[in-house]
Short mmCIF file of C-alpha atoms in Angstrom, two decimals:
data_model
loop_
_atom_site.label_atom_id
_atom_site.label_comp_id
_atom_site.label_asym_id
_atom_site.label_seq_id
_atom_site.Cartn_x
_atom_site.Cartn_y
_atom_site.Cartn_z
CA MET Q 2 -5.97 3.64 -27.42
CA ALA Q 3 -3.95 0.84 -29.35
CA ARG Q 4 -4.02 -2.50 -27.16
CA PRO Q 5 -1.37 -2.52 -24.68
CA THR Q 6 1.62 -4.46 -25.54
CA ILE Q 7 2.91 -7.81 -23.97
CA LEU Q 8 6.39 -8.19 -25.14
CA THR Q 9 8.33 -11.54 -24.73
CA VAL Q 10 12.15 -12.36 -25.06
CA ASP Q 11 14.13 -15.19 -25.43
CA ASP Q 12 16.86 -16.48 -27.67
CA ASP Q 13 15.69 -19.76 -27.69
CA ALA Q 14 13.20 -19.80 -30.87
CA GLN Q 15 11.16 -22.45 -29.59
CA VAL Q 16 10.89 -21.21 -25.87
CA SER Q 17 10.07 -17.84 -27.44
CA ALA Q 18 7.34 -19.27 -29.41
CA ALA Q 19 5.65 -21.32 -26.28
CA ILE Q 20 5.79 -18.20 -24.33
CA THR Q 21 4.09 -16.09 -26.76
CA ARG Q 22 1.43 -18.97 -27.62
CA ASP Q 23 0.67 -19.12 -23.71
CA LEU Q 24 0.31 -15.77 -23.51
CA THR Q 25 -1.49 -15.10 -26.58
CA VAL Q 26 -4.01 -17.63 -25.96
CA GLN Q 27 -4.95 -16.08 -22.32
CA TYR Q 28 -4.53 -12.37 -23.23
CA GLY Q 29 -4.65 -11.87 -26.95
CA GLU Q 30 -8.14 -10.57 -26.48
CA ASP Q 31 -7.15 -7.62 -24.61
CA TYR Q 32 -3.37 -7.33 -25.24
CA ARG Q 33 -1.03 -7.39 -28.40
CA VAL Q 34 1.26 -10.15 -27.33
CA VAL Q 35 4.84 -9.76 -29.36
CA GLY Q 36 7.74 -12.19 -29.31
CA VAL Q 37 11.12 -11.57 -30.06
CA THR Q 38 14.37 -13.69 -29.66
CA SER Q 39 17.14 -10.91 -28.56
CA GLY Q 40 17.61 -7.86 -26.52
CA ALA Q 41 18.48 -5.88 -29.31
CA GLU Q 42 15.32 -6.89 -31.42
CA ALA Q 43 13.25 -6.16 -27.73
CA LEU Q 44 14.79 -2.24 -27.73
CA ASP Q 45 13.76 -1.70 -31.61
CA VAL Q 46 10.24 -2.65 -30.80
CA LEU Q 47 10.03 -0.75 -27.60
CA ALA Q 48 11.50 2.23 -29.35
CA ARG Q 49 8.96 2.09 -32.29
CA LEU Q 50 6.21 1.55 -29.86
CA ALA Q 51 7.35 4.64 -27.63
CA LEU Q 52 7.49 6.70 -31.10
CA ARG Q 53 3.77 5.84 -31.75
CA ASP Q 54 2.68 6.42 -28.03
CA GLU Q 55 1.51 2.80 -27.80
CA PRO Q 56 1.78 1.40 -24.21
CA VAL Q 57 3.88 -1.54 -22.99
CA ALA Q 58 2.20 -3.36 -20.08
CA LEU Q 59 4.58 -6.26 -19.53
CA ILE Q 60 7.77 -7.11 -20.62
CA ALA Q 61 8.78 -10.96 -20.19
CA ALA Q 62 12.49 -11.48 -20.62
CA ASP Q 63 14.70 -14.67 -20.33
CA GLN Q 64 17.73 -14.05 -18.06
CA ARG Q 65 20.28 -16.06 -19.75
CA MET Q 66 20.61 -14.54 -23.59
CA PRO Q 67 23.73 -13.93 -25.21
CA ARG Q 68 25.07 -10.38 -25.82
CA MET Q 69 22.59 -8.84 -23.66
CA THR Q 70 21.13 -10.47 -20.60
CA GLY Q 71 17.28 -10.16 -19.61
CA ILE Q 72 18.46 -7.97 -16.57
CA GLU Q 73 20.14 -5.75 -18.87
CA LEU Q 74 17.42 -5.72 -21.37
CA LEU Q 75 14.80 -4.62 -18.45
CA ALA Q 76 17.12 -1.79 -17.24
CA GLN Q 77 17.43 -0.28 -20.72
CA SER Q 78 13.62 -0.72 -21.35
CA GLN Q 79 12.93 1.87 -18.53
CA THR Q 80 14.10 4.58 -21.39
CA HIS Q 81 11.21 3.75 -23.77
CA ALA Q 82 8.70 1.81 -21.40
CA PRO Q 83 9.02 3.08 -17.97
CA GLU Q 84 5.91 2.17 -16.64
CA ALA Q 85 5.88 -1.29 -18.07
CA LYS Q 86 5.95 -4.24 -15.48
CA LYS Q 87 9.06 -6.54 -15.46
CA LEU Q 88 8.89 -10.34 -15.41
CA LEU Q 89 12.15 -12.53 -15.52
CA LEU Q 90 12.35 -15.73 -16.42
CA THR Q 91 15.02 -17.77 -14.99
CA ALA Q 92 16.55 -20.88 -13.84
CA TYR Q 93 16.88 -21.82 -10.15
CA ALA Q 94 20.80 -21.13 -10.38
CA ASP Q 95 19.94 -17.35 -11.31
CA THR Q 96 17.57 -16.68 -8.22
CA GLU Q 97 20.11 -14.48 -6.24
CA VAL Q 98 20.84 -12.58 -9.64
CA ALA Q 99 16.81 -12.33 -9.91
CA ILE Q 100 16.34 -10.98 -6.17
CA ALA Q 101 19.29 -8.19 -6.73
CA ALA Q 102 17.52 -6.84 -9.74
CA ILE Q 103 14.33 -6.09 -7.53
CA ASN Q 104 16.15 -3.37 -6.26
CA ASP Q 105 18.77 -2.63 -9.14
CA VAL Q 106 16.04 -2.38 -12.02
CA GLY Q 107 12.66 -2.54 -10.39
CA LEU Q 108 12.07 -6.20 -11.17
CA ASP Q 109 8.58 -6.86 -10.49
CA TYR Q 110 8.83 -10.46 -10.54
CA TYR Q 111 10.80 -13.59 -11.54
CA LEU Q 112 9.56 -16.95 -12.57
CA LEU Q 113 11.38 -20.23 -12.86
CA LYS Q 114 11.35 -22.10 -15.95
CA PRO Q 115 9.92 -23.94 -17.24
CA TRP Q 116 6.34 -22.60 -16.38
CA ASP Q 117 4.01 -25.57 -17.08
CA PRO Q 118 1.24 -25.87 -16.66
CA PRO Q 119 0.57 -22.35 -17.45
CA ALA Q 120 -2.57 -22.13 -15.57
CA GLU Q 121 -1.08 -22.84 -12.31
CA ARG Q 122 2.28 -21.24 -12.73
CA LEU Q 123 2.17 -18.55 -15.30
CA TYR Q 124 -1.26 -16.94 -15.37
CA PRO Q 125 -1.69 -16.20 -12.04
CA VAL Q 126 1.54 -14.24 -11.76
CA VAL Q 127 0.84 -12.55 -15.09
CA ASP Q 128 -2.84 -11.69 -13.80
CA ASP Q 129 -1.35 -9.95 -10.51
CA LEU Q 130 0.88 -7.98 -12.73
CA LEU Q 131 -1.25 -6.94 -15.71
CA GLY Q 132 -4.06 -6.09 -13.04
CA ASP Q 133 -1.53 -3.51 -11.40
CA TRP Q 134 -0.78 -2.40 -14.38
CA ARG Q 135 -4.41 -1.35 -15.52
CA ALA Q 136 -5.11 0.09 -12.09
CA ALA Q 137 -2.13 2.24 -12.77
CA HIS Q 138 -3.60 3.01 -16.30
CA PRO Q 139 -7.37 3.27 -15.89
CA ASP Q 140 -9.58 4.19 -18.95
CA HIS Q 141 -10.67 7.67 -18.32
CA THR Q 142 -13.90 7.16 -20.57
CA ALA Q 143 -16.14 7.32 -17.77
CA ASP Q 144 -14.10 8.93 -14.97
CA VAL Q 145 -15.38 11.45 -12.18
CA ARG Q 146 -14.68 15.06 -12.87
CA VAL Q 147 -13.88 17.44 -9.74
CA VAL Q 148 -13.82 21.22 -10.63
CA GLY Q 149 -12.14 23.50 -7.96
CA ASN Q 150 -9.71 25.44 -6.60
CA ARG Q 151 -5.80 24.43 -6.35
CA TRP Q 152 -5.86 25.44 -2.74
CA SER Q 153 -9.13 24.53 -1.41
CA ASP Q 154 -9.35 22.30 1.47
CA ARG Q 155 -12.78 20.88 0.43
CA ALA Q 156 -11.19 20.08 -2.78
CA HIS Q 157 -8.58 18.08 -1.42
CA GLU Q 158 -10.69 16.11 1.11
CA LEU Q 159 -12.86 15.03 -1.96
CA LYS Q 160 -10.23 13.97 -4.13
CA LEU Q 161 -8.24 12.41 -1.22
CA PHE Q 162 -11.81 10.43 -0.63
CA LEU Q 163 -12.02 9.44 -4.06
CA SER Q 164 -8.09 8.17 -4.43
CA ARG Q 165 -8.86 6.04 -1.26
CA ASN Q 166 -11.78 4.59 -2.54
CA HIS Q 167 -9.93 3.65 -5.67
CA VAL Q 168 -12.60 6.03 -8.04
CA PRO Q 169 -10.38 7.28 -11.11
CA TYR Q 170 -10.94 11.25 -11.46
CA LEU Q 171 -10.10 14.00 -13.59
CA TRP Q 172 -9.40 17.19 -11.63
CA TYR Q 173 -9.69 20.65 -13.26
CA ASP Q 174 -8.60 24.03 -11.75
CA VAL Q 175 -10.79 26.71 -12.42
CA GLU Q 176 -8.03 29.09 -12.27
CA ARG Q 177 -5.80 27.33 -14.77
CA ASP Q 178 -7.76 25.02 -16.45
CA GLU Q 179 -10.15 26.50 -19.44
CA GLU Q 180 -12.05 23.00 -19.08
CA GLY Q 181 -12.68 23.56 -15.66
CA GLU Q 182 -14.05 27.07 -15.94
CA ARG Q 183 -16.39 25.92 -19.01
CA LEU Q 184 -17.76 23.10 -16.77
CA ARG Q 185 -18.07 25.36 -13.68
CA GLY Q 186 -20.10 27.69 -16.04
CA LEU Q 187 -22.12 25.02 -17.65
CA ALA Q 188 -23.38 23.88 -14.07
CA GLU Q 189 -23.77 27.51 -13.12
CA ALA Q 190 -21.75 27.07 -10.03
CA GLY Q 191 -20.95 29.72 -7.85
CA PRO Q 192 -17.75 30.23 -5.86
CA ASP Q 193 -19.31 28.97 -3.02
CA GLU Q 194 -20.59 25.77 -4.25
CA LEU Q 195 -17.25 24.97 -5.65
CA PRO Q 196 -15.92 22.12 -5.74
CA LEU Q 197 -18.09 20.81 -8.15
CA VAL Q 198 -18.53 17.00 -8.56
CA LEU Q 199 -19.71 15.63 -11.73
CA VAL Q 200 -20.54 11.65 -11.67
CA PRO Q 201 -21.52 10.18 -15.03
CA GLY Q 202 -25.19 9.78 -15.37
CA ALA Q 203 -25.88 11.63 -12.30
CA PRO Q 204 -26.83 15.68 -11.43
CA PRO Q 205 -23.88 17.65 -10.28
CA LEU Q 206 -22.71 17.81 -6.64
CA ARG Q 207 -21.91 21.04 -5.43
CA SER Q 208 -19.50 20.84 -2.54
CA PRO Q 209 -20.76 17.42 -1.42
CA ALA Q 210 -20.56 15.58 1.87
CA LEU Q 211 -18.52 12.70 1.72
CA VAL Q 212 -21.70 10.51 2.55
CA ASP Q 213 -23.51 12.14 -0.51
CA LEU Q 214 -20.90 11.56 -2.77
CA ALA Q 215 -20.54 8.20 -1.39
CA GLY Q 216 -23.98 7.55 -2.33
CA ALA Q 217 -23.62 8.95 -5.73
CA LEU Q 218 -20.82 7.09 -6.43
CA GLY Q 219 -22.98 3.66 -5.71
CA LEU Q 220 -20.72 2.67 -2.51
CA HIS Q 221 -22.62 1.41 0.43
CA THR Q 222 -23.52 3.75 3.32
CA THR Q 223 -25.69 1.91 5.33
CA ALA Q 224 -25.78 -1.72 6.71
CA ARG Q 225 -28.37 -4.05 5.21
CA GLN Q 226 -28.88 -6.31 8.29
CA PRO Q 227 -30.94 -5.56 11.41
CA LEU Q 228 -28.08 -7.75 13.55
CA TYR Q 229 -24.83 -8.95 12.79
CA ASP Q 230 -22.34 -11.55 14.59
CA VAL Q 231 -19.72 -8.86 14.76
CA CYS Q 232 -19.27 -5.34 13.60
CA ILE Q 233 -15.83 -4.08 13.08
CA VAL Q 234 -15.29 -0.52 13.34
CA GLY Q 235 -12.27 0.19 11.09
CA GLY Q 236 -11.19 -0.32 7.67
CA GLY Q 237 -7.37 -0.50 8.16
CA PRO Q 238 -5.32 -3.69 7.80
CA ALA Q 239 -6.59 -5.08 11.04
CA GLY Q 240 -10.23 -4.46 10.40
CA LEU Q 241 -9.97 -5.93 6.88
CA ALA Q 242 -8.21 -9.07 7.80
CA ALA Q 243 -11.01 -9.21 10.62
CA ALA Q 244 -13.28 -9.07 8.06
CA VAL Q 245 -11.94 -11.77 5.91
CA TYR Q 246 -11.39 -14.29 8.62
CA ALA Q 247 -14.92 -13.63 10.23
CA ALA Q 248 -16.95 -13.45 7.01
CA SER Q 249 -14.86 -16.91 5.46
CA GLU Q 250 -15.76 -18.68 8.95
CA GLY Q 251 -19.71 -17.76 8.56
CA LEU Q 252 -20.08 -14.85 10.68
CA SER Q 253 -22.36 -12.42 9.58
CA THR Q 254 -19.88 -9.35 9.43
CA VAL Q 255 -20.11 -5.49 8.63
CA VAL Q 256 -17.23 -3.12 8.63
CA VAL Q 257 -17.58 0.51 9.15
CA GLU Q 258 -15.03 3.02 8.05
CA ARG Q 259 -15.50 7.00 8.14
CA GLU Q 260 -13.54 7.40 5.48
CA ALA Q 261 -11.90 4.86 2.97
CA PRO Q 262 -10.55 1.29 3.45
CA GLY Q 263 -6.98 0.88 4.17
CA GLY Q 264 -6.11 3.42 7.27
CA GLN Q 265 -2.82 4.92 7.09
CA ALA Q 266 -1.21 1.84 5.29
CA GLY Q 267 -3.63 2.60 2.63
CA GLN Q 268 -2.00 5.77 1.78
CA SER Q 269 1.57 4.22 1.62
CA ALA Q 270 3.36 4.31 -1.60
CA ALA Q 271 4.97 1.14 -1.08
CA ILE Q 272 5.04 -1.43 1.61
CA GLU Q 273 8.23 -3.16 1.14
CA ASN Q 274 8.88 -5.34 4.34
CA TYR Q 275 5.40 -7.16 4.14
CA LEU Q 276 5.76 -11.05 3.91
CA GLY Q 277 5.31 -12.37 0.55
CA PHE Q 278 5.74 -9.41 -1.37
CA PRO Q 279 9.61 -9.43 -2.26
CA ARG Q 280 9.07 -6.13 -4.88
CA GLY Q 281 6.70 -4.80 -2.14
CA LEU Q 282 3.38 -3.29 -3.19
CA SER Q 283 1.59 -0.19 -2.39
CA GLY Q 284 -0.81 0.49 0.51
CA SER Q 285 -3.65 0.90 -2.34
CA ASP Q 286 -2.85 -2.20 -3.95
CA LEU Q 287 -2.85 -4.15 -0.32
CA THR Q 288 -6.24 -2.40 0.37
CA GLN Q 289 -7.58 -3.28 -2.96
CA ARG Q 290 -6.67 -7.31 -2.79
CA ALA Q 291 -8.22 -6.85 0.91
CA ILE Q 292 -11.68 -5.44 -0.13
CA ALA Q 293 -12.01 -8.27 -2.63
CA GLN Q 294 -11.44 -10.66 -0.34
CA THR Q 295 -13.91 -9.55 1.96
CA GLY Q 296 -16.38 -9.02 -0.81
CA ARG Q 297 -15.75 -12.58 -2.04
CA PHE Q 298 -16.55 -14.16 1.79
CA GLY Q 299 -19.55 -11.77 1.82
CA ALA Q 300 -18.85 -9.31 4.43
CA GLU Q 301 -20.23 -5.84 3.93
CA LEU Q 302 -18.40 -2.61 3.89
CA VAL Q 303 -19.93 0.89 4.94
CA VAL Q 304 -18.01 3.70 4.30
CA ALA Q 305 -18.38 7.35 4.78
CA GLN Q 306 -20.08 6.84 8.18
CA ASP Q 307 -18.73 8.07 11.33
CA VAL Q 308 -19.04 6.16 14.62
CA VAL Q 309 -19.86 8.24 17.55
CA GLY Q 310 -21.00 5.94 20.12
CA LEU Q 311 -21.10 2.31 21.61
CA GLU Q 312 -23.62 0.86 23.84
CA VAL Q 313 -24.57 -2.15 25.76
CA ARG Q 314 -27.87 -3.36 25.29
CA GLY Q 315 -27.71 -6.64 27.07
CA PRO Q 316 -26.22 -9.55 24.72
CA VAL Q 317 -26.08 -6.83 21.77
CA ARG Q 318 -23.52 -4.23 21.24
CA ALA Q 319 -24.88 -1.14 19.27
CA VAL Q 320 -22.87 1.59 17.15
CA ARG Q 321 -24.14 4.73 16.81
CA LEU Q 322 -23.50 6.55 13.66
CA ALA Q 323 -23.06 10.46 13.18
CA SER Q 324 -26.10 9.97 10.46
CA GLY Q 325 -28.21 8.74 13.57
CA ASP Q 326 -28.34 5.54 12.10
CA GLU Q 327 -27.17 2.36 14.45
CA ILE Q 328 -25.89 -0.79 13.87
CA GLU Q 329 -26.60 -3.85 16.06
CA ALA Q 330 -24.17 -6.72 16.68
CA ARG Q 331 -23.40 -9.61 19.04
CA SER Q 332 -19.76 -8.46 19.22
CA VAL Q 333 -17.66 -5.53 18.28
CA ILE Q 334 -13.92 -5.26 16.84
CA VAL Q 335 -12.48 -1.80 17.61
CA ALA Q 336 -9.88 -1.44 14.59
CA SER Q 337 -10.46 2.67 13.82
CA GLY Q 338 -6.55 2.65 13.89
CA ALA Q 339 -4.67 6.05 14.69
CA SER Q 340 -4.36 9.21 12.71
CA TYR Q 341 -1.22 11.69 12.16
CA ARG Q 342 -1.00 14.08 14.85
CA ARG Q 343 -1.20 17.90 13.99
CA LEU Q 344 1.54 20.10 14.11
CA ALA Q 345 1.39 22.59 16.61
CA ALA Q 346 3.34 25.51 15.14
CA PRO Q 347 1.71 28.74 14.66
CA GLY Q 348 -0.33 29.31 11.19
CA LEU Q 349 -0.33 25.85 10.11
CA GLY Q 350 -3.81 25.13 11.52
CA ASP Q 351 -4.81 27.90 9.16
CA PHE Q 352 -3.43 26.02 6.04
CA ALA Q 353 -4.73 22.72 6.58
CA GLY Q 354 -5.68 21.30 3.28
CA ARG Q 355 -4.30 24.28 1.51
CA GLY Q 356 -0.79 23.74 1.93
CA VAL Q 357 -0.47 21.58 4.93
CA PHE Q 358 -1.37 17.70 4.68
CA TYR Q 359 -1.31 15.19 7.09
CA GLY Q 360 -0.30 11.80 5.49
CA ALA Q 361 -0.47 11.32 1.68
CA THR Q 362 -1.90 8.93 -0.90
CA ALA Q 363 0.51 8.03 -3.58
CA THR Q 364 -1.29 9.76 -6.18
CA GLU Q 365 -0.55 13.02 -4.72
CA ALA Q 366 3.09 13.25 -5.48
CA ALA Q 367 2.07 14.10 -9.04
CA GLN Q 368 0.47 17.33 -8.04
CA CYS Q 369 3.94 18.63 -6.84
CA GLN Q 370 5.67 18.14 -10.07
CA GLY Q 371 8.76 20.33 -10.30
CA GLU Q 372 8.35 21.88 -6.95
CA THR Q 373 9.86 21.71 -3.64
CA VAL Q 374 8.29 19.55 -0.88
CA TYR Q 375 8.79 19.41 2.82
CA LEU Q 376 8.21 16.61 4.74
CA VAL Q 377 7.90 16.24 8.56
CA GLY Q 378 8.80 12.73 10.10
CA ALA Q 379 11.34 9.95 10.55
CA ALA Q 380 9.50 6.59 10.58
CA ASN Q 381 8.99 4.59 7.30
CA SER Q 382 5.72 6.33 6.34
CA ALA Q 383 7.75 9.28 5.97
CA GLY Q 384 10.63 7.27 4.27
CA GLN Q 385 8.27 5.94 1.54
CA ALA Q 386 6.71 9.27 0.97
CA ALA Q 387 9.99 11.30 0.39
CA LEU Q 388 11.02 8.35 -2.26
CA ASN Q 389 7.66 9.06 -3.94
CA PHE Q 390 7.53 12.58 -3.84
CA ALA Q 391 11.16 12.77 -5.21
CA ARG Q 392 9.85 10.93 -8.63
CA TYR Q 393 7.94 14.20 -9.44
CA ALA Q 394 9.27 17.05 -7.16
CA GLU Q 395 12.31 19.13 -7.94
CA ARG Q 396 13.29 18.81 -4.38
CA VAL Q 397 12.46 16.98 -1.41
CA VAL Q 398 13.27 18.08 2.21
CA LEU Q 399 12.91 15.42 5.00
CA LEU Q 400 12.68 17.41 8.20
CA VAL Q 401 13.67 15.18 11.22
CA ARG Q 402 13.43 16.57 14.87
CA GLY Q 403 15.97 13.86 16.14
CA PRO Q 404 19.84 13.67 15.41
CA SER Q 405 19.37 10.96 12.85
CA LEU Q 406 16.87 8.63 10.99
CA GLU Q 407 18.26 5.31 11.82
CA ALA Q 408 16.74 4.95 15.33
CA THR Q 409 13.35 5.09 13.98
CA MET Q 410 13.44 4.29 10.15
CA SER Q 411 14.11 0.51 8.62
CA ARG Q 412 17.84 0.52 7.12
CA TYR Q 413 16.71 -0.13 3.65
CA LEU Q 414 14.95 3.04 3.49
CA VAL Q 415 17.57 5.01 5.28
CA ARG Q 416 20.09 3.75 2.72
CA ARG Q 417 18.03 4.83 -0.35
CA ILE Q 418 17.20 8.16 0.91
CA GLU Q 419 21.13 8.99 1.51
CA GLU Q 420 21.44 7.85 -2.02
CA HIS Q 421 18.86 9.91 -3.71
CA PRO Q 422 20.10 12.98 -4.82
CA GLY Q 423 16.82 14.64 -5.05
CA ILE Q 424 16.42 14.14 -1.29
CA ARG Q 425 17.94 16.41 1.43
CA VAL Q 426 17.60 15.37 5.11
CA ARG Q 427 17.52 18.11 7.74
CA VAL Q 428 18.10 16.52 11.32
CA CYS Q 429 17.53 18.15 14.46
CA THR Q 430 15.05 20.53 12.75
CA GLU Q 431 11.35 21.58 13.06
CA VAL Q 432 8.59 23.81 11.69
CA VAL Q 433 8.05 26.44 14.18
CA ALA Q 434 5.70 28.93 11.92
CA ALA Q 435 3.89 29.17 8.96
CA ALA Q 436 2.62 31.94 6.84
CA GLY Q 437 0.82 32.79 3.30
CA ASP Q 438 -1.98 34.61 1.65
CA GLY Q 439 -4.86 31.92 1.53
CA HIS Q 440 -2.34 29.06 1.30
CA LEU Q 441 1.01 27.94 2.54
CA GLU Q 442 3.86 30.12 1.01
CA ARG Q 443 6.71 30.10 3.78
CA LEU Q 444 7.81 27.94 6.49
CA THR Q 445 10.19 28.96 9.56
CA LEU Q 446 12.52 26.33 10.53
CA ALA Q 447 14.14 26.04 13.82
CA ASP Q 448 17.58 24.30 13.88
CA ARG Q 449 17.81 22.87 17.58
CA GLU Q 450 21.21 21.57 17.37
CA HIS Q 451 22.67 25.47 16.67
CA GLY Q 452 19.71 27.38 18.16
CA SER Q 453 18.94 29.32 14.83
CA THR Q 454 15.83 29.82 12.84
CA GLU Q 455 15.32 30.27 8.73
CA GLU Q 456 12.60 31.01 6.71
CA VAL Q 457 11.81 29.46 3.36
CA GLU Q 458 9.62 29.50 0.83
CA ALA Q 459 7.06 26.51 0.66
CA ASN Q 460 3.77 25.74 -1.15
CA TRP Q 461 3.72 21.80 0.23
CA LEU Q 462 4.19 20.35 3.47
CA PHE Q 463 3.26 16.88 4.44
CA ALA Q 464 3.39 15.71 8.05
CA PHE Q 465 3.82 12.17 9.01
CA ILE Q 466 4.27 12.03 12.85
CA GLY Q 467 3.04 10.38 15.81
CA ALA Q 468 -0.19 8.39 16.29
CA ALA Q 469 -3.38 9.76 17.49
CA PRO Q 470 -6.04 6.76 18.37
CA ARG Q 471 -9.47 7.31 17.33
CA THR Q 472 -11.40 6.38 20.54
CA ASP Q 473 -13.62 9.05 21.83
CA TRP Q 474 -16.61 7.31 20.60
CA LEU Q 475 -16.11 4.56 22.83
CA GLY Q 476 -17.08 6.13 26.11
CA ALA Q 477 -16.22 5.64 29.75
CA ASP Q 478 -16.91 1.96 29.94
CA VAL Q 479 -14.02 1.05 27.51
CA ARG Q 480 -11.02 1.70 29.42
CA ARG Q 481 -8.07 3.50 27.75
CA ASP Q 482 -4.63 4.86 28.82
CA ASP Q 483 -4.00 8.85 29.02
CA HIS Q 484 -3.26 8.94 25.21
CA GLY Q 485 -6.26 7.01 24.12
CA PHE Q 486 -5.19 3.80 23.24
CA VAL Q 487 -7.25 0.95 24.64
CA VAL Q 488 -6.24 -1.21 27.20
CA THR Q 489 -6.90 -4.95 26.48
CA GLY Q 490 -6.92 -8.40 28.05
CA PRO Q 491 -3.56 -8.76 30.32
CA GLU Q 492 -3.37 -5.38 31.17
CA ILE Q 493 -7.15 -5.48 32.25
CA ALA Q 494 -6.21 -8.80 34.23
CA ALA Q 495 -3.47 -7.29 36.05
CA GLU Q 496 -5.26 -4.15 37.38
CA HIS Q 497 -8.55 -6.10 38.09
CA ALA Q 498 -10.28 -2.83 36.98
CA GLY Q 499 -13.52 -2.22 35.12
CA TRP Q 500 -14.04 -6.24 34.68
CA SER Q 501 -17.41 -7.58 35.47
CA LEU Q 502 -17.25 -11.47 34.54
CA ASP Q 503 -15.68 -14.04 36.71
CA ARG Q 504 -13.69 -15.53 33.69
CA PRO Q 505 -10.29 -13.35 32.82
CA PRO Q 506 -10.70 -11.05 29.67
CA TYR Q 507 -9.57 -12.70 26.40
CA ALA Q 508 -6.24 -11.32 25.27
CA LEU Q 509 -7.61 -8.45 22.81
CA GLU Q 510 -10.81 -8.02 24.75
CA THR Q 511 -11.52 -4.69 26.18
CA THR Q 512 -13.15 -3.73 29.61
CA VAL Q 513 -16.74 -4.29 28.05
CA PRO Q 514 -17.00 -8.12 27.24
CA GLY Q 515 -17.73 -9.02 23.81
CA VAL Q 516 -15.83 -5.56 22.57
CA PHE Q 517 -12.54 -6.27 21.14
CA ALA Q 518 -9.29 -4.01 19.80
CA ALA Q 519 -6.77 -4.76 17.37
CA GLY Q 520 -4.32 -3.23 15.32
CA ASP Q 521 -2.71 0.47 16.14
CA VAL Q 522 -5.86 1.40 18.27
CA ARG Q 523 -4.70 -0.81 20.90
CA LEU Q 524 -2.22 -0.08 23.50
CA ASP Q 525 1.23 -1.13 22.89
CA SER Q 526 0.80 -2.55 19.56
CA MET Q 527 3.28 -2.98 17.14
CA LYS Q 528 2.12 -0.43 14.56
CA ARG Q 529 2.99 -2.78 11.78
CA VAL Q 530 0.90 -3.74 9.14
CA ALA Q 531 1.65 -7.37 9.80
CA SER Q 532 1.02 -7.02 13.39
CA ALA Q 533 -2.21 -5.58 12.54
CA VAL Q 534 -3.19 -8.19 10.09
CA GLY Q 535 -2.40 -10.86 12.70
CA GLU Q 536 -4.32 -8.97 15.60
CA GLY Q 537 -7.32 -8.67 13.15
CA ALA Q 538 -7.35 -12.71 12.52
CA MET Q 539 -6.43 -13.15 16.18
CA ALA Q 540 -9.68 -11.26 17.29
CA VAL Q 541 -12.14 -13.30 15.07
CA TYR Q 542 -10.73 -16.42 16.90
CA LEU Q 543 -11.48 -14.72 20.34
CA VAL Q 544 -14.94 -13.38 18.95
CA HIS Q 545 -15.87 -17.05 18.41
CA ARG Q 546 -14.91 -17.89 21.70
CA TYR Q 547 -17.00 -15.09 23.16
CA LEU Q 548 -20.01 -15.96 20.98
CA ALA Q 549 -19.96 -19.67 22.43
CA THR Q 550 -20.46 -18.32 25.98
CA ILE Q 551 -23.63 -16.13 25.45
#
């Protein structure tokens, strides 16, 4: 593949030469930097690159150009380079226009001129934009290959694990792709041995367990130390934030995640209300940044390990794993989050992973190209998923049990959904039955307002409803409410139930001293990414206070 292009556009020849020079110095080894002095020239370059099927990674355009402004150019550039990152160079007086362009043309970032020194003001911005572009356009020469059946629940589980752990893979359907059948034959894999996972440099994996797949990929599945200062159970926003703060402050730290880092937030196609990211960012992007931070500060990350028990051993808390291993630590932060609730309609359980899915990663939308997709839910996660699926599906139908979206979804999302021609919202509607032969083929929908039912053809149903906390493993000593959410600090103190020390429990402390809870798993938490990150950081502060007393 040709080197990706960075295109700069500025009508001032001197400024154009400067930005082109600065970008060439920093990125010229991996990218071809092309500078032009008008919007018309830029569109001509983009057309020629599109004709040659050469990728464009970044377009950096000045706003104040005659005949065609930077925003007008970036809007028209989507015809030839829809996936290029868009950077607007602008003056302070134009910041309102630039902010509006975030929604209007999908602007990724605006940068005030001048950008000197580039090492401080230009390169960090471009590094982030090019990093995001590279993540979306990986080199496929060393990809993992997955061979299986389109409607296999095991294949879906493995693909989801790879996606959420940011492992690029190529998917081959044995019923649709000749290459898939060829690879299955080469491996001499029978029907019961699918899905087949082919990792470069390793023997074929036949319907592997997640822990075996993780090991083959070089991911860590065991802890390295006999004792830690803090063991964090769960790798969502709360757990990763706790890991960053704990490790950066010198605590020996390990994070245990049963699937992949990110939690529910990691599956989001876009998080648009997180402070500091005006363009928004995907859950995957947020997760990758957080993982990089935890690794930088020395926290360990153990994946594909399910936690099944908690024991108090004097000053030590032991976390038991399903594999039979255990991790000992002087404190524990429970950040195991919550999963989407299962739909209870007859037939749906038969098609889990075979047309019926709970949550969805941003990459799963592409498999629904040209089809009709049904989504269940009315919170922000469902709204973002609807917009993401609408990029690929012929039609997206959002099923809402209540009378409207406004009560449960942010207004900016409601507005975008209402304006999207490919999304239909059906209020007062729920799924009451499902049917199919080997995979989902039909849904029965009930209109609660009019008391009628309707059967529709459907191969894809994604549910984003409710929250079921993962707390069964905590045992009887850690108090929880009737729904399984962990009771902490003030609620314990108010009831004087199950607390054994003279001092009152700390704010996020559970009924077991030295065991804290943060994020969605905690009773009365806000169920927002920002609050989960804040609680993760706060939990580490309380861990320090606790450790100072033992």
